[in-house]
GROMACS .gro file of C-alpha atoms in nm:
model
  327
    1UNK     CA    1  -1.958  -1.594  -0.533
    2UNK     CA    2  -2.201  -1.828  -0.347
    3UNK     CA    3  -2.405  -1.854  -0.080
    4UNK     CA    4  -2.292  -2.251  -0.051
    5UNK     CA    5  -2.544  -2.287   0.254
    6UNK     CA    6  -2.305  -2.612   0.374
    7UNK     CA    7  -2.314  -2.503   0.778
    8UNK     CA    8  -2.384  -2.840   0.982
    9UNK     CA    9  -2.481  -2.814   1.380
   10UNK     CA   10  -2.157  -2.862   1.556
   11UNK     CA   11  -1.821  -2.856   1.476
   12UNK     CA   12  -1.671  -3.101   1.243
   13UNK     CA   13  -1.939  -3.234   1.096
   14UNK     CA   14  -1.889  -3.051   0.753
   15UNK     CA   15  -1.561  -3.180   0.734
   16UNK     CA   16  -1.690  -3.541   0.797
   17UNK     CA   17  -1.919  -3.529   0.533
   18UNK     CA   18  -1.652  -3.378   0.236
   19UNK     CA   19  -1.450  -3.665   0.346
   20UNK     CA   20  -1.706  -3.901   0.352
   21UNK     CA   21  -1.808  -3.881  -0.051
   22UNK     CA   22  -2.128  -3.989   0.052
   23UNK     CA   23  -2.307  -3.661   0.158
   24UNK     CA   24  -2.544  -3.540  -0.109
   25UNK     CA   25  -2.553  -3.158  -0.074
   26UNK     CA   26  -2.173  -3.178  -0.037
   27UNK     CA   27  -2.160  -3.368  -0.332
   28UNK     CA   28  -2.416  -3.174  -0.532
   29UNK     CA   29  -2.200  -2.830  -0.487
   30UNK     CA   30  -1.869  -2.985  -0.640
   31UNK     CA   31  -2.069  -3.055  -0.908
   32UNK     CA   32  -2.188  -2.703  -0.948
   33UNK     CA   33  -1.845  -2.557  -0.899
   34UNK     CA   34  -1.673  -2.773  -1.152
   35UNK     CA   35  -1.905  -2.630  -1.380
   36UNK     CA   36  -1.869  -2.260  -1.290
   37UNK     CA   37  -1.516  -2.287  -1.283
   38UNK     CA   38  -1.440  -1.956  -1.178
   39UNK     CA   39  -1.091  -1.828  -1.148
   40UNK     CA   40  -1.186  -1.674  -0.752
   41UNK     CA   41  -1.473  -1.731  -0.584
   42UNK     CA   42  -1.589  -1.649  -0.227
   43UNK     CA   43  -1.817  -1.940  -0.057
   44UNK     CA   44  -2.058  -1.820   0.238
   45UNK     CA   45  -2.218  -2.032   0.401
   46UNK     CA   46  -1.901  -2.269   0.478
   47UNK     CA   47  -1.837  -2.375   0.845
   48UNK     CA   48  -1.498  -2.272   0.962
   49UNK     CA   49  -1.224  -2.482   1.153
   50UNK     CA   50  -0.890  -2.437   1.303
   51UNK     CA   51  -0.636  -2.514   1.002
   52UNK     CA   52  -0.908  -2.453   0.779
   53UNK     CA   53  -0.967  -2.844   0.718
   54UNK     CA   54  -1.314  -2.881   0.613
   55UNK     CA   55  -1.194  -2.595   0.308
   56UNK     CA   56  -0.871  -2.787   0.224
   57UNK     CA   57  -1.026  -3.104   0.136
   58UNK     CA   58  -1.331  -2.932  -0.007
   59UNK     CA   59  -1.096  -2.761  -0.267
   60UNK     CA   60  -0.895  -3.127  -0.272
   61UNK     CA   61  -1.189  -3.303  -0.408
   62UNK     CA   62  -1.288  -3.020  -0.621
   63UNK     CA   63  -0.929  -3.066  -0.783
   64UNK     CA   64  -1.003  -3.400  -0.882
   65UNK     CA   65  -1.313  -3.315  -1.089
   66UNK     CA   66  -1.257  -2.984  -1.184
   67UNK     CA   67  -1.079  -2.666  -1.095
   68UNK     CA   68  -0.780  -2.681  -0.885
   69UNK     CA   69  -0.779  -2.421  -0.572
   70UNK     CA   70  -0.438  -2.384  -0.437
   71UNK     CA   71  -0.507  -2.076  -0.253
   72UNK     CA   72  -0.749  -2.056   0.029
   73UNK     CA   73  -0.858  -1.753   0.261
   74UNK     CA   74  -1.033  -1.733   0.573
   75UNK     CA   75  -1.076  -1.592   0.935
   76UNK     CA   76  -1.266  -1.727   1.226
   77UNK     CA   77  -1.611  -1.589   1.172
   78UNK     CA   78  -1.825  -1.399   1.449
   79UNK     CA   79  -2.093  -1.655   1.406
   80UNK     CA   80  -2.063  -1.839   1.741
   81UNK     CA   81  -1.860  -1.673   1.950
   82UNK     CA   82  -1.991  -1.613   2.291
   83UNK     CA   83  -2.073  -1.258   2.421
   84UNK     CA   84  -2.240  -1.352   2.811
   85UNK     CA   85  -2.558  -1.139   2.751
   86UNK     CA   86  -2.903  -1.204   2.640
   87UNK     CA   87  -2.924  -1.040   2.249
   88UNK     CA   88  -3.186  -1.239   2.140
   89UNK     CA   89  -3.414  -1.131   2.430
   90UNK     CA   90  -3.564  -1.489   2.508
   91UNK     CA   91  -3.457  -1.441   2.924
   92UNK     CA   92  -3.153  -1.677   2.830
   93UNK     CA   93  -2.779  -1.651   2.810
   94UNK     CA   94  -2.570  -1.854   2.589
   95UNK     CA   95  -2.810  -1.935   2.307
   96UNK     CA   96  -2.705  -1.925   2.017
   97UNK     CA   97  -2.877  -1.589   1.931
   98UNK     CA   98  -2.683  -1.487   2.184
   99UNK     CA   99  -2.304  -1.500   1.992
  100UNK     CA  100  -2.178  -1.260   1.812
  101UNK     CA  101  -2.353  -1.377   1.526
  102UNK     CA  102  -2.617  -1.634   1.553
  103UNK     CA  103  -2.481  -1.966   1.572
  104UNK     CA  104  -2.427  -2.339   1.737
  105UNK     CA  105  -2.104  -2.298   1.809
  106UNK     CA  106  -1.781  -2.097   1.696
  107UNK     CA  107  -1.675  -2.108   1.343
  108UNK     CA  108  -2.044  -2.249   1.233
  109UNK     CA  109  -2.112  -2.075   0.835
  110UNK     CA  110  -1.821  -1.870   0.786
  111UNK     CA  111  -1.696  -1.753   0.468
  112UNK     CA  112  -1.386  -1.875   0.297
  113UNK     CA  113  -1.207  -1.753  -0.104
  114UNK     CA  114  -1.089  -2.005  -0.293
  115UNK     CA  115  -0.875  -1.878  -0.548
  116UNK     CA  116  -0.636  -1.985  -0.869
  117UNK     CA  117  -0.450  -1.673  -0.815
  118UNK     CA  118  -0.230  -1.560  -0.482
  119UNK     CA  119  -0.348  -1.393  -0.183
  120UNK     CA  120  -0.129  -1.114  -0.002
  121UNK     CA  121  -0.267  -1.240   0.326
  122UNK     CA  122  -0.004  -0.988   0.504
  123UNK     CA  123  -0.206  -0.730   0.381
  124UNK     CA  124  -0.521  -0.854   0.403
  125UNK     CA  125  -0.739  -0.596   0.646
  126UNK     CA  126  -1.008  -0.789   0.927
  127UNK     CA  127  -1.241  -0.516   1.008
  128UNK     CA  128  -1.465  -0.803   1.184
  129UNK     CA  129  -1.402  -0.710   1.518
  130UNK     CA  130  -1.550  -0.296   1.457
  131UNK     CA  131  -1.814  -0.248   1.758
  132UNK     CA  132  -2.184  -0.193   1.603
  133UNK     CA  133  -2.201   0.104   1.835
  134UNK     CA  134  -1.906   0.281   1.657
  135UNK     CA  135  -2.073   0.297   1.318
  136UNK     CA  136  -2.161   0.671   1.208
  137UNK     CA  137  -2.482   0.658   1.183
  138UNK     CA  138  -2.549   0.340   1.319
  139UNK     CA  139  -2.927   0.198   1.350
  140UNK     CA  140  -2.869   0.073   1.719
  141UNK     CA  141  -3.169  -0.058   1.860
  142UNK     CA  142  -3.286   0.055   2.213
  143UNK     CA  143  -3.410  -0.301   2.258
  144UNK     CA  144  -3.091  -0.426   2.329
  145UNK     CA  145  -2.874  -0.418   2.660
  146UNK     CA  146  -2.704  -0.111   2.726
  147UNK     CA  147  -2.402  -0.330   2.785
  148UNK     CA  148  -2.434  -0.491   2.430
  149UNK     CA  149  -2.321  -0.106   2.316
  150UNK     CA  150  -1.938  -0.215   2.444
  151UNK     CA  151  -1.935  -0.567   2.300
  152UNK     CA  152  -2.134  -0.664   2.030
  153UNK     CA  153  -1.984  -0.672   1.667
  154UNK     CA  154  -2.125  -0.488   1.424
  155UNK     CA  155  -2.003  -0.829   1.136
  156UNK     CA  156  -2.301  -1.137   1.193
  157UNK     CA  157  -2.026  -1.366   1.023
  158UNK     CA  158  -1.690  -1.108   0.910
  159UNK     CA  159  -1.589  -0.764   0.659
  160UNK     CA  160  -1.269  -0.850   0.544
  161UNK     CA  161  -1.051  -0.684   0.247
  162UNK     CA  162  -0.847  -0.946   0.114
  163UNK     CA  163  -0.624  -0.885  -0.236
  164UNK     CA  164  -0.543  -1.064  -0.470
  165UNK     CA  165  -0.205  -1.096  -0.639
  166UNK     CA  166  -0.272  -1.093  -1.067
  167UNK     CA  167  -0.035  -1.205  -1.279
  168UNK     CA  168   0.087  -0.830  -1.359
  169UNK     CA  169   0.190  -0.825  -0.984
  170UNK     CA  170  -0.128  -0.592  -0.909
  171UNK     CA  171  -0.346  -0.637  -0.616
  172UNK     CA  172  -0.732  -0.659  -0.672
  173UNK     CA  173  -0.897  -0.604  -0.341
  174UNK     CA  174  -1.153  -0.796  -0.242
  175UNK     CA  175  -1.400  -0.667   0.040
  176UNK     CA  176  -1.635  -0.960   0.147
  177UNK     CA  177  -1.883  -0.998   0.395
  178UNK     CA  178  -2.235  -1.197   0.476
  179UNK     CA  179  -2.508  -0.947   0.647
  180UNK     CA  180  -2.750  -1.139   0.899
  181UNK     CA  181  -3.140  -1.214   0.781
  182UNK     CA  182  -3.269  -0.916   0.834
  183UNK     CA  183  -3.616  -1.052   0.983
  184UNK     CA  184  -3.633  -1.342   1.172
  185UNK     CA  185  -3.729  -1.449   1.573
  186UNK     CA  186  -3.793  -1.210   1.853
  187UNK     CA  187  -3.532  -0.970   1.780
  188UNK     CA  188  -3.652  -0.918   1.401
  189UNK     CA  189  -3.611  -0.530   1.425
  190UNK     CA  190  -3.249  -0.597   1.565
  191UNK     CA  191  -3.162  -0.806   1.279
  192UNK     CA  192  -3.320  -0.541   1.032
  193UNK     CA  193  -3.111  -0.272   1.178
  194UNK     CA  194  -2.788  -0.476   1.198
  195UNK     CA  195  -2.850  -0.603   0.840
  196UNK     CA  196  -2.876  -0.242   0.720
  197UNK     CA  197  -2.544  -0.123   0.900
  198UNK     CA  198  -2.386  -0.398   0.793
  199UNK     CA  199  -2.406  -0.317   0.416
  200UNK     CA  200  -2.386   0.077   0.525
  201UNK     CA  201  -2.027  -0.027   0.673
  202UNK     CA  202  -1.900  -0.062   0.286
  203UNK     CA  203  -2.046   0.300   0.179
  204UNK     CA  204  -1.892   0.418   0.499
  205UNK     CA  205  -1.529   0.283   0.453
  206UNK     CA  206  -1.540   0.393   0.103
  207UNK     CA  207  -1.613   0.741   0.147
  208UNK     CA  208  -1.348   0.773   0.444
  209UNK     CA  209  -1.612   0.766   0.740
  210UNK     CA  210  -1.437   0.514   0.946
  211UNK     CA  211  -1.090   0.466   1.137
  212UNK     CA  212  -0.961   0.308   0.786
  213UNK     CA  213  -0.813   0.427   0.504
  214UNK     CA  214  -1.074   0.332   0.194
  215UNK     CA  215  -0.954   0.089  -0.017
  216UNK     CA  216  -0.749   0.130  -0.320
  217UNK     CA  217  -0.883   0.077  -0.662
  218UNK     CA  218  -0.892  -0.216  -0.810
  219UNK     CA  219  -1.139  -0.323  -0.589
  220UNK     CA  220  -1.462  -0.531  -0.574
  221UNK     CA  221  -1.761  -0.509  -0.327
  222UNK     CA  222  -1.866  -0.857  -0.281
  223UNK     CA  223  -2.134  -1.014  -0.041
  224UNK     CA  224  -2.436  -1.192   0.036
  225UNK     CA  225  -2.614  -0.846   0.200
  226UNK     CA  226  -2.939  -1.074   0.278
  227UNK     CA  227  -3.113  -0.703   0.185
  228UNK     CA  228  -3.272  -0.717  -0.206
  229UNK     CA  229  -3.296  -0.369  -0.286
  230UNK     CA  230  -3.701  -0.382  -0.348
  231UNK     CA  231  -3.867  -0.705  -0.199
  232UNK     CA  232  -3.854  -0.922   0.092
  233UNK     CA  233  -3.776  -0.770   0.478
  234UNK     CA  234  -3.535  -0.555   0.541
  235UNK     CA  235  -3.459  -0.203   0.539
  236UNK     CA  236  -3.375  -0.190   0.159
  237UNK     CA  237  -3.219   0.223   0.103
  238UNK     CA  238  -2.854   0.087   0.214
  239UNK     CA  239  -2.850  -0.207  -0.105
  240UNK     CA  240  -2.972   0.099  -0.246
  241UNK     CA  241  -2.728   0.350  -0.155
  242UNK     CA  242  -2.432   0.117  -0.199
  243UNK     CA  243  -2.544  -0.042  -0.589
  244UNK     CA  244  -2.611   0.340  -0.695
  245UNK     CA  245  -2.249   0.498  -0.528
  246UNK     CA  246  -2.041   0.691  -0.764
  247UNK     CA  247  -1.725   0.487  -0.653
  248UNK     CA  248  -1.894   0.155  -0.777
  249UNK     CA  249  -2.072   0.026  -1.061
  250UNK     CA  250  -2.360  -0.301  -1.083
  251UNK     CA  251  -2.306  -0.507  -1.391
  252UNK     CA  252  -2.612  -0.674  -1.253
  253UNK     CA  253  -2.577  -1.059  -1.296
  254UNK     CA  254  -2.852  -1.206  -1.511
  255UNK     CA  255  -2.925  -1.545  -1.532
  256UNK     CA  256  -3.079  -1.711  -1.838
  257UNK     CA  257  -3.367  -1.910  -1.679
  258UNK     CA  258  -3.577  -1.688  -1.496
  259UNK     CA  259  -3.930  -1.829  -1.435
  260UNK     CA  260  -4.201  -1.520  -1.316
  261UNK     CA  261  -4.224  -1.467  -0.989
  262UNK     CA  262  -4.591  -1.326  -0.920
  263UNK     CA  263  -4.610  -1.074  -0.599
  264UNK     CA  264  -4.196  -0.958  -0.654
  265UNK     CA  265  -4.129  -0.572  -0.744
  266UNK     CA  266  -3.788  -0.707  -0.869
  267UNK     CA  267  -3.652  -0.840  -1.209
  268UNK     CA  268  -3.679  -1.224  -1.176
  269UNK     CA  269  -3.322  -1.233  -1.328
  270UNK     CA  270  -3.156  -1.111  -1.077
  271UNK     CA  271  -3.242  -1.296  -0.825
  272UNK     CA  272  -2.948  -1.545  -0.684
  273UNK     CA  273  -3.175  -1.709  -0.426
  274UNK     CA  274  -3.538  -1.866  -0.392
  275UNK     CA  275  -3.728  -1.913  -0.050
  276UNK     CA  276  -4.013  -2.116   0.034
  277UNK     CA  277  -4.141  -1.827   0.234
  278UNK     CA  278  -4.046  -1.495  -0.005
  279UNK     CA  279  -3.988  -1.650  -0.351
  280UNK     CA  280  -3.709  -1.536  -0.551
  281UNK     CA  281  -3.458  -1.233  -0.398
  282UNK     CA  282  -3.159  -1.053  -0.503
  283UNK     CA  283  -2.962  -1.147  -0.170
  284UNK     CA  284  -2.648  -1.129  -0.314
  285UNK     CA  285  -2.353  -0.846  -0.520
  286UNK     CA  286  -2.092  -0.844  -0.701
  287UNK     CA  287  -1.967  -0.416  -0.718
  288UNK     CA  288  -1.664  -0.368  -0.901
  289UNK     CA  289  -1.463  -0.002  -0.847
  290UNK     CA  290  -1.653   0.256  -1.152
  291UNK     CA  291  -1.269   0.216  -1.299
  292UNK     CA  292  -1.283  -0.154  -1.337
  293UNK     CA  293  -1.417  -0.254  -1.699
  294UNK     CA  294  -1.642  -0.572  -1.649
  295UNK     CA  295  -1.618  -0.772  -1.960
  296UNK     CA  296  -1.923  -1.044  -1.842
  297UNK     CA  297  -2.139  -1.102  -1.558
  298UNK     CA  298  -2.440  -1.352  -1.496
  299UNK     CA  299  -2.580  -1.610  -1.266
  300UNK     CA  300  -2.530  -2.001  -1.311
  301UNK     CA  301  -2.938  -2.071  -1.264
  302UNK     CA  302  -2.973  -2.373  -1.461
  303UNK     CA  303  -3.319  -2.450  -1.628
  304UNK     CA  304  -3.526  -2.765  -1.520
  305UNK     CA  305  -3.461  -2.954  -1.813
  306UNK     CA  306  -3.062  -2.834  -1.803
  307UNK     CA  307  -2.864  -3.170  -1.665
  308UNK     CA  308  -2.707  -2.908  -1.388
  309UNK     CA  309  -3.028  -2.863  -1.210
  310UNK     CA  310  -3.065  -3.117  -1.014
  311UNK     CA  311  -2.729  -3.061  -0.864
  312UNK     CA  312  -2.778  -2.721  -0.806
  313UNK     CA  313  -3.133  -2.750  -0.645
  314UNK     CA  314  -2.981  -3.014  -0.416
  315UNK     CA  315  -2.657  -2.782  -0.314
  316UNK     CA  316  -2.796  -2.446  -0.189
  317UNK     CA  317  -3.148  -2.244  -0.233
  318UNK     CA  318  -2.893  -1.988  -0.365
  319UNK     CA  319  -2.728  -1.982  -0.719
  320UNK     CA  320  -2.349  -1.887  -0.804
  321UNK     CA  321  -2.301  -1.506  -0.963
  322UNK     CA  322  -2.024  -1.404  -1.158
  323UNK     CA  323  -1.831  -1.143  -1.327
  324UNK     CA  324  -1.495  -1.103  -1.586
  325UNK     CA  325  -1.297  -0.831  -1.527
  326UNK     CA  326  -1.118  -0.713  -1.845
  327UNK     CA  327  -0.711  -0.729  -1.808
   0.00000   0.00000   0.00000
């Protein structure tokens, strides 16, 4: 999983520069995933389009240099999409703080799975469109519209439950999703509360709290929640909450290079992003079902003087995490 970070400012610009060869970030995370070489692996961070084109010859020109992706997922994201009221409180409609999620235009950093291994789309589950509002519990902020109550999303980008077909004919179920920052513009405090729900929603659906039926073991929780469970913004006790649940377990990536990070409260190796502003932050999970037996886990965080850094420093502030499932 990867916070890939390639979103461009209108629509159709990613795909121009995949098929161009000549853009450097685009370029710079091919590199990286040829080296990961991961079996699945979701990309957040990815603009969406219609046909998923930008995605298809991203995985193309990944096949030509390393592994081959015949299986892609993905659903228009919220990011984008218009809702006609004022959310980010700036007197203005339409912005693009004003979407569902916050975004140019519709489709802009969605996520999409790339996988070796068949997906049973047909049973894949879109919980994207569940209404903030209707969350038990729900952190809804008085700040906002009272009108915002009947429209706005409680998904910044998607929650989707998407399985995979393993050799054995078994499904493993993925459940995906990319929380919004939880601090940033005038409506910081909205994007803290949303960011908290939208982690909650997992603890929620697993315990039987919403209008679904949980998921079915084997699963895996997997996400870029934006919410490190002890530094950085945010309010941290639903990471929490969800690492420490009795249905899940945290193999807890590690990466090999971890360089101090003076000020943190965290371990430095478990960090799978770095910002100029916060330094080094767990922003991202992989939860397997307490069943599954994890066999590996880690994050690819190469060292300076590792001939993968450069690439990965020019794809994304965020580094890959993995895990190997046992058969």
């Amino acid at each position: 999983m990867w916070n890939i970070e390639l979103e461009r400012r209108g629509p159709g610009l990613l795909l121009r520069d995949i098929v161009s060869g000549k853009d450097a970030q685009v370029e710079a995370a091919l590199r990286v995933l040829a080296d990961l070489d991961a079996d699945v692996i979701l990309l957040a961070g990815f603009d969406y389009d219609h046909g998923l084109l930008a995605a298809r010859h991203f995985a193309d020109r990944l096949a030509l240099i390393g592994p081959d992706y015949p299986h892609l997922f993905a659903l228009r994201p919220n990011r984008g999409i218009a809702t006609g009221l004022d959310l980010d409180l700036d007197a203005r409609r339409g912005g693009p703080g004003d979407a569902q999620g916050w975004g140019y235009f519709a489709g802009q950093s969605g996520m999409v799975i790339l996988s070796k291994l068949p997906t049973d789309s047909e049973a894949a589950r879109d919980f994207s469109t569940f209404l903030w509002a209707d969350l038990p519990g729900a952190l809804w902020p008085q700040s906002l519209p009272s009108e915002a109550r009947e429209v706005l999303r409680l998904s910044t980008t998607g929650h989707w439950e998407v399985p995979l077909i393993l050799p054995d004919g078994r499904r493993l179920r993925l459940l995906t999703w990319h929380g919004s920052a939880p601090v940033f513009g005038a409506a910081g405090e909205v994007n803290a509360r949303r960011n908290h729900d939208e982690t909650a929603f997992w603890t929620a659906l697993i315990e039987g709290r919403l209008p679904w039926a949980p998921p079915v073991p084997p699963f895996v929780v997997m996400g870029i929640s934006n919410l490190d469970p002890v530094d950085g913004d945010g309010r941290h006790d639903a990471i929490r909450s969800l690492i420490a649940h009795s249905a899940l377990q945290d193999p807890a990536p590690r990466a090999a290079f971890a360089p101090a990070d003076p000020g943190q409260l965290g371990d430095p190796a478990l960090d799978t992003a770095v910002f100029a502003a916060t330094g080094g932050l767990r922003t991202a999970v992989i939860l397997p079902d307490a069943a599954s037996e994890v066999a590996e886990a880690g994050i690819l965080r190469p060292a300076p003087e590792d001939p993968l850094s450069e690439a990965a420093s020019a794809a994304s502030r965020s580094f890959p995490l993995w895990i190997r499932l046992a058969p």
